[in-house]
Short mmCIF file of C-alpha atoms in Angstrom, two decimals:
data_model
loop_
_atom_site.label_atom_id
_atom_site.label_comp_id
_atom_site.label_asym_id
_atom_site.label_seq_id
_atom_site.Cartn_x
_atom_site.Cartn_y
_atom_site.Cartn_z
CA MET A 24 99.36 116.25 115.68
CA SER A 25 99.37 115.75 119.60
CA THR A 26 97.13 113.22 120.90
CA GLN A 27 97.43 114.19 124.49
CA ILE A 28 94.15 115.24 126.10
CA SER A 29 94.12 117.74 129.01
CA VAL A 30 91.10 117.19 131.37
CA HIS A 31 89.15 119.62 133.20
CA PRO A 32 87.15 118.02 136.23
CA LYS A 33 83.92 119.50 134.86
CA HIS A 34 84.23 120.01 131.30
CA PRO A 35 86.83 117.51 129.70
CA ASN A 36 88.50 118.87 126.65
CA VAL A 37 87.25 117.65 123.25
CA PRO A 38 90.22 116.88 121.13
CA PHE A 39 90.35 117.56 117.38
CA VAL A 40 91.50 113.85 116.85
CA ASP A 41 92.11 111.35 119.49
CA LEU A 42 94.53 108.74 118.07
CA GLY A 43 95.06 107.37 121.79
CA ALA A 44 91.50 106.22 121.90
CA GLN A 45 91.99 104.38 118.53
CA TYR A 46 95.28 102.68 119.67
CA ARG A 47 93.73 101.37 122.91
CA ALA A 48 90.92 99.65 121.12
CA ILE A 49 93.29 97.69 119.00
CA ALA A 50 96.35 97.74 121.14
CA ALA A 51 97.00 93.99 121.51
CA GLU A 52 96.82 93.51 117.65
CA ILE A 53 99.24 96.56 116.99
CA ASN A 54 101.65 95.48 119.60
CA ASP A 55 101.76 91.97 118.18
CA ALA A 56 102.31 93.29 114.62
CA ILE A 57 105.30 95.45 115.81
CA SER A 58 106.78 92.67 117.85
CA LYS A 59 106.54 90.35 114.94
CA VAL A 60 108.50 92.79 112.82
CA ILE A 61 111.15 93.33 115.22
CA GLN A 62 111.41 89.59 115.91
CA GLU A 63 111.78 88.84 112.08
CA SER A 64 114.13 91.97 111.70
CA ASP A 65 112.64 92.18 108.19
CA PHE A 66 112.50 96.10 108.29
CA ILE A 67 112.92 97.24 104.75
CA LEU A 68 110.44 96.14 101.98
CA GLY A 69 109.58 93.08 103.98
CA ARG A 70 106.73 90.60 103.82
CA GLU A 71 104.51 92.93 105.62
CA VAL A 72 104.79 95.58 102.90
CA ARG A 73 103.92 93.26 100.05
CA LEU A 74 100.91 91.85 101.92
CA PHE A 75 99.71 95.41 102.71
CA GLU A 76 100.04 96.29 99.08
CA GLU A 77 97.93 93.47 97.98
CA GLU A 78 95.40 94.00 100.70
CA PHE A 79 95.19 97.79 99.93
CA ALA A 80 94.95 97.27 96.23
CA ALA A 81 92.02 94.94 96.78
CA PHE A 82 90.36 97.27 99.11
CA CYS A 83 90.40 100.07 96.55
CA GLY A 84 89.41 97.81 93.70
CA ALA A 85 92.87 98.44 91.93
CA HIS A 86 94.98 95.79 90.42
CA TYR A 87 98.21 97.14 91.90
CA ALA A 88 99.42 99.27 95.00
CA VAL A 89 103.08 100.29 95.61
CA GLY A 90 104.02 101.51 99.11
CA VAL A 91 106.10 104.52 99.37
CA ASP A 92 107.40 106.99 102.40
CA SER A 93 104.65 109.77 102.18
CA GLY A 94 101.55 110.94 100.36
CA THR A 95 103.87 113.60 98.87
CA SER A 96 106.22 111.14 97.41
CA ALA A 97 103.22 109.04 96.16
CA LEU A 98 102.10 112.10 94.01
CA GLU A 99 105.52 112.78 92.72
CA LEU A 100 106.38 109.22 91.86
CA ALA A 101 103.05 108.66 90.15
CA LEU A 102 103.78 111.74 87.77
CA ARG A 103 107.33 110.42 87.27
CA ALA A 104 106.12 106.93 86.59
CA PHE A 105 104.10 108.52 83.49
CA ASP A 106 107.22 110.54 82.35
CA ILE A 107 105.70 113.87 83.51
CA GLY A 108 108.27 116.46 84.43
CA PRO A 109 110.05 119.55 83.22
CA SER A 110 108.11 121.71 80.58
CA ASP A 111 104.99 119.95 81.55
CA GLU A 112 101.99 121.36 83.33
CA VAL A 113 99.75 119.55 85.80
CA ILE A 114 96.33 121.10 86.78
CA THR A 115 95.03 120.74 90.52
CA ALA A 116 93.03 122.54 92.85
CA ALA A 117 93.96 125.90 94.65
CA ASN A 118 92.37 125.00 98.01
CA SER A 119 94.12 121.78 98.80
CA PHE A 120 97.19 121.28 101.22
CA ILE A 121 100.40 122.34 99.72
CA ALA A 122 101.48 118.85 99.15
CA SER A 123 99.16 118.41 96.17
CA ALA A 124 101.22 121.10 94.30
CA LEU A 125 104.67 120.17 95.89
CA GLY A 126 104.26 116.52 94.41
CA ILE A 127 103.91 118.31 90.91
CA SER A 128 106.90 120.63 91.60
CA HIS A 129 109.20 117.93 92.82
CA ALA A 130 108.51 115.87 89.74
CA GLY A 131 109.82 119.14 87.86
CA ALA A 132 106.61 119.96 86.32
CA LYS A 133 104.54 123.28 86.90
CA PRO A 134 101.38 123.38 88.91
CA VAL A 135 98.45 125.05 87.38
CA LEU A 136 95.81 125.78 89.86
CA VAL A 137 92.10 126.15 89.54
CA ASP A 138 89.08 127.26 91.71
CA VAL A 139 86.66 124.78 93.22
CA ASP A 140 82.91 124.32 93.11
CA PRO A 141 81.25 126.04 96.07
CA TYR A 142 79.18 122.99 97.34
CA THR A 143 81.72 120.11 97.55
CA HIS A 144 85.01 122.15 97.74
CA THR A 145 86.45 119.71 94.97
CA MET A 146 87.91 121.17 91.63
CA ASP A 147 85.67 122.93 89.30
CA VAL A 148 85.67 120.95 86.12
CA LYS A 149 84.88 123.98 83.80
CA ALA A 150 87.77 125.82 85.29
CA VAL A 151 89.97 122.92 84.65
CA GLU A 152 89.04 122.97 81.02
CA ARG A 153 89.80 126.52 80.65
CA ALA A 154 93.32 125.98 82.22
CA ILE A 155 94.45 123.26 79.58
CA THR A 156 97.28 124.29 77.28
CA ARG A 157 99.34 122.46 74.82
CA ARG A 158 101.76 121.80 77.85
CA THR A 159 99.09 120.27 80.07
CA LYS A 160 99.84 116.58 80.66
CA ALA A 161 97.99 115.56 83.75
CA ILE A 162 95.13 116.49 85.94
CA ILE A 163 95.10 115.88 89.83
CA PRO A 164 91.66 116.02 91.25
CA VAL A 165 91.75 116.15 95.02
CA HIS A 166 89.28 114.25 97.03
CA LEU A 167 89.23 116.94 99.61
CA TYR A 168 88.07 116.33 103.26
CA GLY A 169 87.17 112.75 102.17
CA HIS A 170 84.73 113.82 99.52
CA PRO A 171 85.36 112.56 95.95
CA ALA A 172 85.97 114.87 93.24
CA HIS A 173 83.61 115.10 90.09
CA MET A 174 85.40 112.00 88.52
CA ASP A 175 83.01 111.39 85.62
CA ALA A 176 83.48 115.01 84.31
CA VAL A 177 87.32 114.89 85.12
CA ARG A 178 87.87 111.63 83.03
CA GLU A 179 85.90 112.73 80.12
CA LEU A 180 87.89 115.97 79.94
CA ALA A 181 91.14 114.00 80.18
CA GLU A 182 89.97 111.62 77.46
CA LYS A 183 89.20 114.45 75.39
CA HIS A 184 92.59 116.01 75.68
CA GLY A 185 94.61 113.00 76.12
CA LEU A 186 95.71 113.71 79.69
CA ILE A 187 96.75 111.54 82.70
CA VAL A 188 94.38 111.61 85.76
CA ILE A 189 96.15 110.90 89.13
CA GLU A 190 93.75 111.12 92.06
CA ASP A 191 94.80 112.83 95.09
CA ALA A 192 93.23 110.58 97.51
CA CYS A 193 95.37 111.43 100.49
CA GLN A 194 92.18 112.42 102.66
CA ALA A 195 89.71 109.70 101.12
CA HIS A 196 90.70 106.12 102.23
CA GLY A 197 87.56 104.20 101.36
CA ALA A 198 85.49 106.91 99.85
CA ARG A 199 83.29 106.04 96.79
CA TYR A 200 82.11 107.68 93.70
CA LYS A 201 79.09 105.94 91.98
CA GLY A 202 79.82 102.85 94.06
CA LYS A 203 83.58 102.51 93.17
CA ARG A 204 86.28 103.26 95.63
CA VAL A 205 88.67 106.17 95.02
CA GLY A 206 92.06 104.84 94.11
CA SER A 207 90.52 102.94 91.11
CA LEU A 208 89.12 105.97 89.31
CA GLY A 209 92.06 107.36 87.34
CA HIS A 210 95.27 106.12 85.81
CA ALA A 211 96.77 106.13 89.33
CA ALA A 212 95.99 107.47 92.74
CA ALA A 213 98.07 108.77 95.66
CA PHE A 214 97.40 108.08 99.37
CA SER A 215 98.86 109.31 102.56
CA PHE A 216 98.98 107.41 105.81
CA TYR A 217 99.92 110.45 107.95
CA PRO A 218 98.88 109.42 111.53
CA GLY A 219 95.73 111.62 111.56
CA LYS A 220 94.38 110.19 108.32
CA ASN A 221 91.44 107.75 108.26
CA LEU A 222 93.97 104.99 107.71
CA GLY A 223 96.90 106.35 109.49
CA ALA A 224 100.41 104.87 110.39
CA TYR A 225 102.45 105.69 113.38
CA GLY A 226 104.74 107.86 111.32
CA ASP A 227 104.65 108.86 107.70
CA GLY A 228 103.68 106.63 104.71
CA GLY A 229 102.05 106.47 101.38
CA MET A 230 100.77 104.50 98.48
CA VAL A 231 100.15 104.64 94.81
CA THR A 232 97.33 102.59 93.28
CA THR A 233 96.98 101.76 89.56
CA ASN A 234 95.52 99.29 87.18
CA ASP A 235 98.64 99.54 84.79
CA GLY A 236 101.17 96.69 85.67
CA LYS A 237 103.90 98.65 83.66
CA ILE A 238 103.36 101.79 85.85
CA ALA A 239 103.19 99.60 89.00
CA ASN A 240 106.59 98.13 87.89
CA ARG A 241 108.25 101.42 87.30
CA LEU A 242 107.00 102.87 90.62
CA GLU A 243 108.63 99.82 92.31
CA MET A 244 111.99 100.75 90.98
CA LEU A 245 111.37 104.54 91.31
CA ARG A 246 111.02 104.08 95.07
CA ASN A 247 114.04 101.63 95.49
CA TYR A 248 117.04 103.34 93.79
CA GLY A 249 115.90 102.51 90.26
CA GLN A 250 116.60 98.81 90.79
CA LYS A 251 114.62 95.91 89.82
CA GLU A 252 117.14 93.35 91.19
CA LYS A 253 119.78 94.32 94.01
CA TYR A 254 122.63 96.32 92.73
CA ARG A 255 121.49 96.78 89.14
CA HIS A 256 120.18 100.24 88.81
CA LEU A 257 118.26 100.81 85.50
CA PHE A 258 117.93 104.57 86.10
CA ARG A 259 118.50 107.11 88.92
CA GLY A 260 115.71 106.21 91.36
CA TYR A 261 115.07 107.37 94.91
CA ASN A 262 114.73 105.91 98.41
CA ARG A 263 111.01 106.40 99.13
CA ARG A 264 110.27 103.04 100.42
CA LEU A 265 107.41 102.30 102.87
CA ASP A 266 108.69 100.86 106.17
CA THR A 267 107.82 97.31 107.02
CA MET A 268 106.88 98.41 110.57
CA GLN A 269 104.31 100.82 109.20
CA ALA A 270 102.97 98.26 106.75
CA ALA A 271 102.30 95.96 109.70
CA ILE A 272 100.53 98.45 111.59
CA LEU A 273 98.45 99.58 108.60
CA ARG A 274 97.42 95.93 107.82
CA VAL A 275 95.95 95.82 111.34
CA LYS A 276 94.15 99.19 110.87
CA LEU A 277 92.76 98.35 107.39
CA LYS A 278 90.62 95.51 108.81
CA TYR A 279 88.77 98.42 110.81
CA LEU A 280 88.61 101.01 108.21
CA ASP A 281 85.19 100.43 106.87
CA LYS A 282 83.81 100.38 110.48
CA TRP A 283 85.60 103.44 111.34
CA ASN A 284 84.45 105.28 108.21
CA THR A 285 80.86 104.26 108.89
CA ALA A 286 81.22 105.70 112.47
CA ARG A 287 82.50 108.92 110.84
CA SER A 288 79.40 109.07 108.78
CA ARG A 289 77.22 108.76 111.84
CA LYS A 290 78.98 111.53 113.44
CA ALA A 291 78.53 113.85 110.38
CA LYS A 292 74.93 113.06 110.38
CA LEU A 293 74.82 114.08 114.16
CA TYR A 294 76.55 117.39 113.44
CA GLN A 295 74.08 118.01 110.59
CA LYS A 296 71.17 117.53 112.79
CA HIS A 297 72.55 119.67 115.76
CA LEU A 298 73.65 122.51 113.27
CA GLU A 299 70.60 122.40 110.83
CA ASP A 300 68.99 125.62 112.38
CA SER A 301 72.44 127.40 112.99
CA LYS A 302 74.03 130.17 111.02
CA VAL A 303 76.80 128.09 109.68
CA VAL A 304 77.01 126.44 106.40
CA VAL A 305 77.33 122.64 106.74
CA PRO A 306 79.25 120.37 104.31
CA GLY A 307 77.64 119.40 101.22
CA LEU A 308 77.47 116.03 99.69
CA ALA A 309 77.14 115.29 95.99
CA HIS A 310 74.62 112.85 94.79
CA ALA A 311 77.10 110.32 93.34
CA ALA A 312 79.62 110.67 96.24
CA GLU A 313 80.14 108.76 99.64
CA SER A 314 82.36 110.79 101.68
CA VAL A 315 84.41 109.33 104.42
CA TRP A 316 84.44 112.55 106.46
CA HIS A 317 88.18 112.89 106.93
CA LEU A 318 87.25 116.38 108.26
CA TYR A 319 83.86 118.05 108.97
CA VAL A 320 84.23 121.64 107.73
CA ILE A 321 81.56 124.18 108.35
CA ARG A 322 81.67 127.89 107.11
CA THR A 323 80.86 131.02 108.95
CA GLU A 324 81.89 134.65 108.26
CA HIS A 325 82.75 134.68 112.18
CA ARG A 326 85.35 131.90 111.97
CA ASP A 327 88.21 133.49 113.90
CA GLN A 328 85.93 134.54 116.78
CA LEU A 329 84.21 131.22 116.73
CA LYS A 330 87.54 129.33 116.79
CA GLU A 331 88.74 131.46 119.86
CA HIS A 332 85.22 130.92 121.57
CA LEU A 333 85.55 127.00 121.09
CA ALA A 334 89.15 127.04 122.34
CA SER A 335 88.12 128.88 125.54
CA LYS A 336 85.83 125.91 126.24
CA GLY A 337 88.39 123.31 125.64
CA LEU A 338 86.84 122.36 122.23
CA ASN A 339 89.82 121.87 119.53
CA VAL A 340 89.19 122.83 115.88
CA GLY A 341 91.46 123.28 112.98
CA ILE A 342 91.38 125.35 109.66
CA HIS A 343 92.01 123.54 106.38
CA TYR A 344 93.46 125.65 104.92
CA PRO A 345 93.80 129.30 106.12
CA ILE A 346 96.12 130.21 103.12
CA PRO A 347 95.38 128.98 99.68
CA ILE A 348 98.34 127.39 97.68
CA HIS A 349 98.37 130.25 95.11
CA LEU A 350 98.90 132.90 97.99
CA GLN A 351 101.72 130.87 99.70
CA PRO A 352 105.18 132.58 99.59
CA ALA A 353 106.58 129.16 98.17
CA TYR A 354 104.34 129.59 95.04
CA GLN A 355 104.61 133.34 94.36
CA ASP A 356 106.53 132.48 91.18
CA LEU A 357 103.48 131.06 89.62
CA GLY A 358 102.16 134.37 89.05
CA TYR A 359 98.77 134.17 90.81
CA LYS A 360 97.36 137.02 92.72
CA ARG A 361 94.60 137.51 95.21
CA GLY A 362 91.34 137.47 93.44
CA ASP A 363 92.16 134.83 90.85
CA PHE A 364 90.28 131.96 92.66
CA PRO A 365 87.38 133.84 94.57
CA VAL A 366 85.59 130.77 96.04
CA THR A 367 88.79 129.28 97.31
CA GLU A 368 89.86 132.78 98.83
CA ALA A 369 86.43 133.40 100.40
CA TYR A 370 86.29 130.00 101.92
CA ALA A 371 89.85 130.24 103.27
CA ASP A 372 88.58 133.08 105.60
CA ARG A 373 85.37 131.18 106.58
CA ILE A 374 86.10 127.43 107.06
CA LEU A 375 86.41 125.82 110.29
CA SER A 376 87.08 121.97 110.90
CA LEU A 377 85.34 120.51 113.89
CA PRO A 378 86.48 117.58 115.90
CA MET A 379 86.00 114.43 113.63
CA TYR A 380 87.16 110.81 114.44
CA ALA A 381 85.42 107.40 114.91
CA GLU A 382 85.56 107.45 118.54
CA LEU A 383 83.89 110.77 119.02
CA THR A 384 80.76 110.54 121.24
CA PRO A 385 77.35 111.88 120.75
CA GLU A 386 77.78 113.91 123.90
CA GLN A 387 81.05 115.53 122.54
CA ILE A 388 79.28 116.29 119.25
CA LYS A 389 76.32 117.73 121.10
CA ARG A 390 78.73 119.93 123.23
CA VAL A 391 80.69 121.28 120.26
CA SER A 392 77.45 122.01 118.16
CA ARG A 393 75.69 123.70 121.20
CA ALA A 394 78.88 126.03 121.61
CA VAL A 395 78.67 126.95 117.76
CA VAL A 396 74.95 127.53 117.96
CA GLU A 397 75.04 129.65 121.07
CA PHE A 398 77.90 131.72 119.89
CA LEU A 399 76.50 132.47 116.47
CA SER A 400 72.91 132.95 117.61
CA ALA A 401 73.57 136.62 118.42
CA LYS A 402 75.51 137.18 115.12
CA SER A 403 74.31 138.57 112.03
CA PRO A 404 72.85 136.30 109.19
CA ARG A 405 75.49 134.19 107.50
CA GLU A 406 77.37 135.47 104.42
CA ILE A 407 77.99 133.14 101.68
CA PRO A 408 80.25 134.05 98.68
CA ALA A 409 78.76 134.88 95.31
CA GLY A 410 77.83 131.58 93.57
CA ALA A 411 77.95 129.60 96.77
CA ASP A 412 75.44 126.71 97.24
CA THR A 413 72.96 127.51 100.03
CA LEU A 414 71.36 124.07 100.74
CA ARG A 415 70.59 123.47 104.28
CA ALA A 416 71.49 120.42 106.15
CA SER A 417 68.02 118.89 105.65
CA GLN A 418 68.54 119.08 101.84
CA ILE A 419 71.86 117.13 101.87
CA ALA A 420 71.46 113.55 100.65
#
């Protein structure tokens, strides 16, 4: 994701995310952390990795954290740590990024997809229950866009059927459900430190959190060639380690994460205020949830036209995600067809992600919101899929 900003003399562009602004605010600390790693030449599973794992586990309220090379690896290795693989089924949401399914596939299991609830965009727990078979071994609820999934209902269902719960928290660093951080709500959780995430590295990186010491121990071996001690390999592991350099960078950033997430929440409230009387559907927030607003996603039937209009004004937006997992060519062998997940499919044609990052200014938010309102004011009333929640911004907690 590019961080370059092209500037017009009268109307500076509004980037979708501005990683450069974040770096400039903490540049001295970041540069010192990088320099220290280079000077110590401790590049692989160095001291900074261990310290970051301890700090991140404490941040999440988990007992253990194991650093890996990506969020996708975090999902895969978490499944493997619980001996989930070939002939097993794992249920996850149809409207997530494809990595949620790829982690399952790479572990050798079969992804089983379900639709989402129309208010929070997180998995429909009733649909999960209908999807459980004798082969089901795990559920991966996705905390999409930074909003926690319905974890009480997910855990109750998992306990009823003897299933493992692995949180896909790749977009939800610091989010809370009923006061508890994500990453401590299931048997394990997977995080991504892709640069654009709320807690992002300067490259790829990931983490698995868990309260199970045996699982943490197995994860440490899985990521490092199946060895507990050097050159003694207990099983066929992988090279999926978090780089010491990235861990050092992430340690610096972790100190600021709560501050940045609070700023994102303020930005979301400003968007809600400016878009309250518009013809778009603003994001919902469940009563028990504290979102960290990784993305601010609106819905409109005029999505593609609006996207072009905003781009013409130098306002950069995104779509997360335009093609649901079950309609991707990579997953045609699962046997799903258009119409199987109506909420997911309807939203894929309507969702639009507005600029969202901690350094976004009130003036930028006002400019983006004004452009949205002005463009849609002449359009027909909003169209919402059957069963969708119709709460306005003023009704969102």
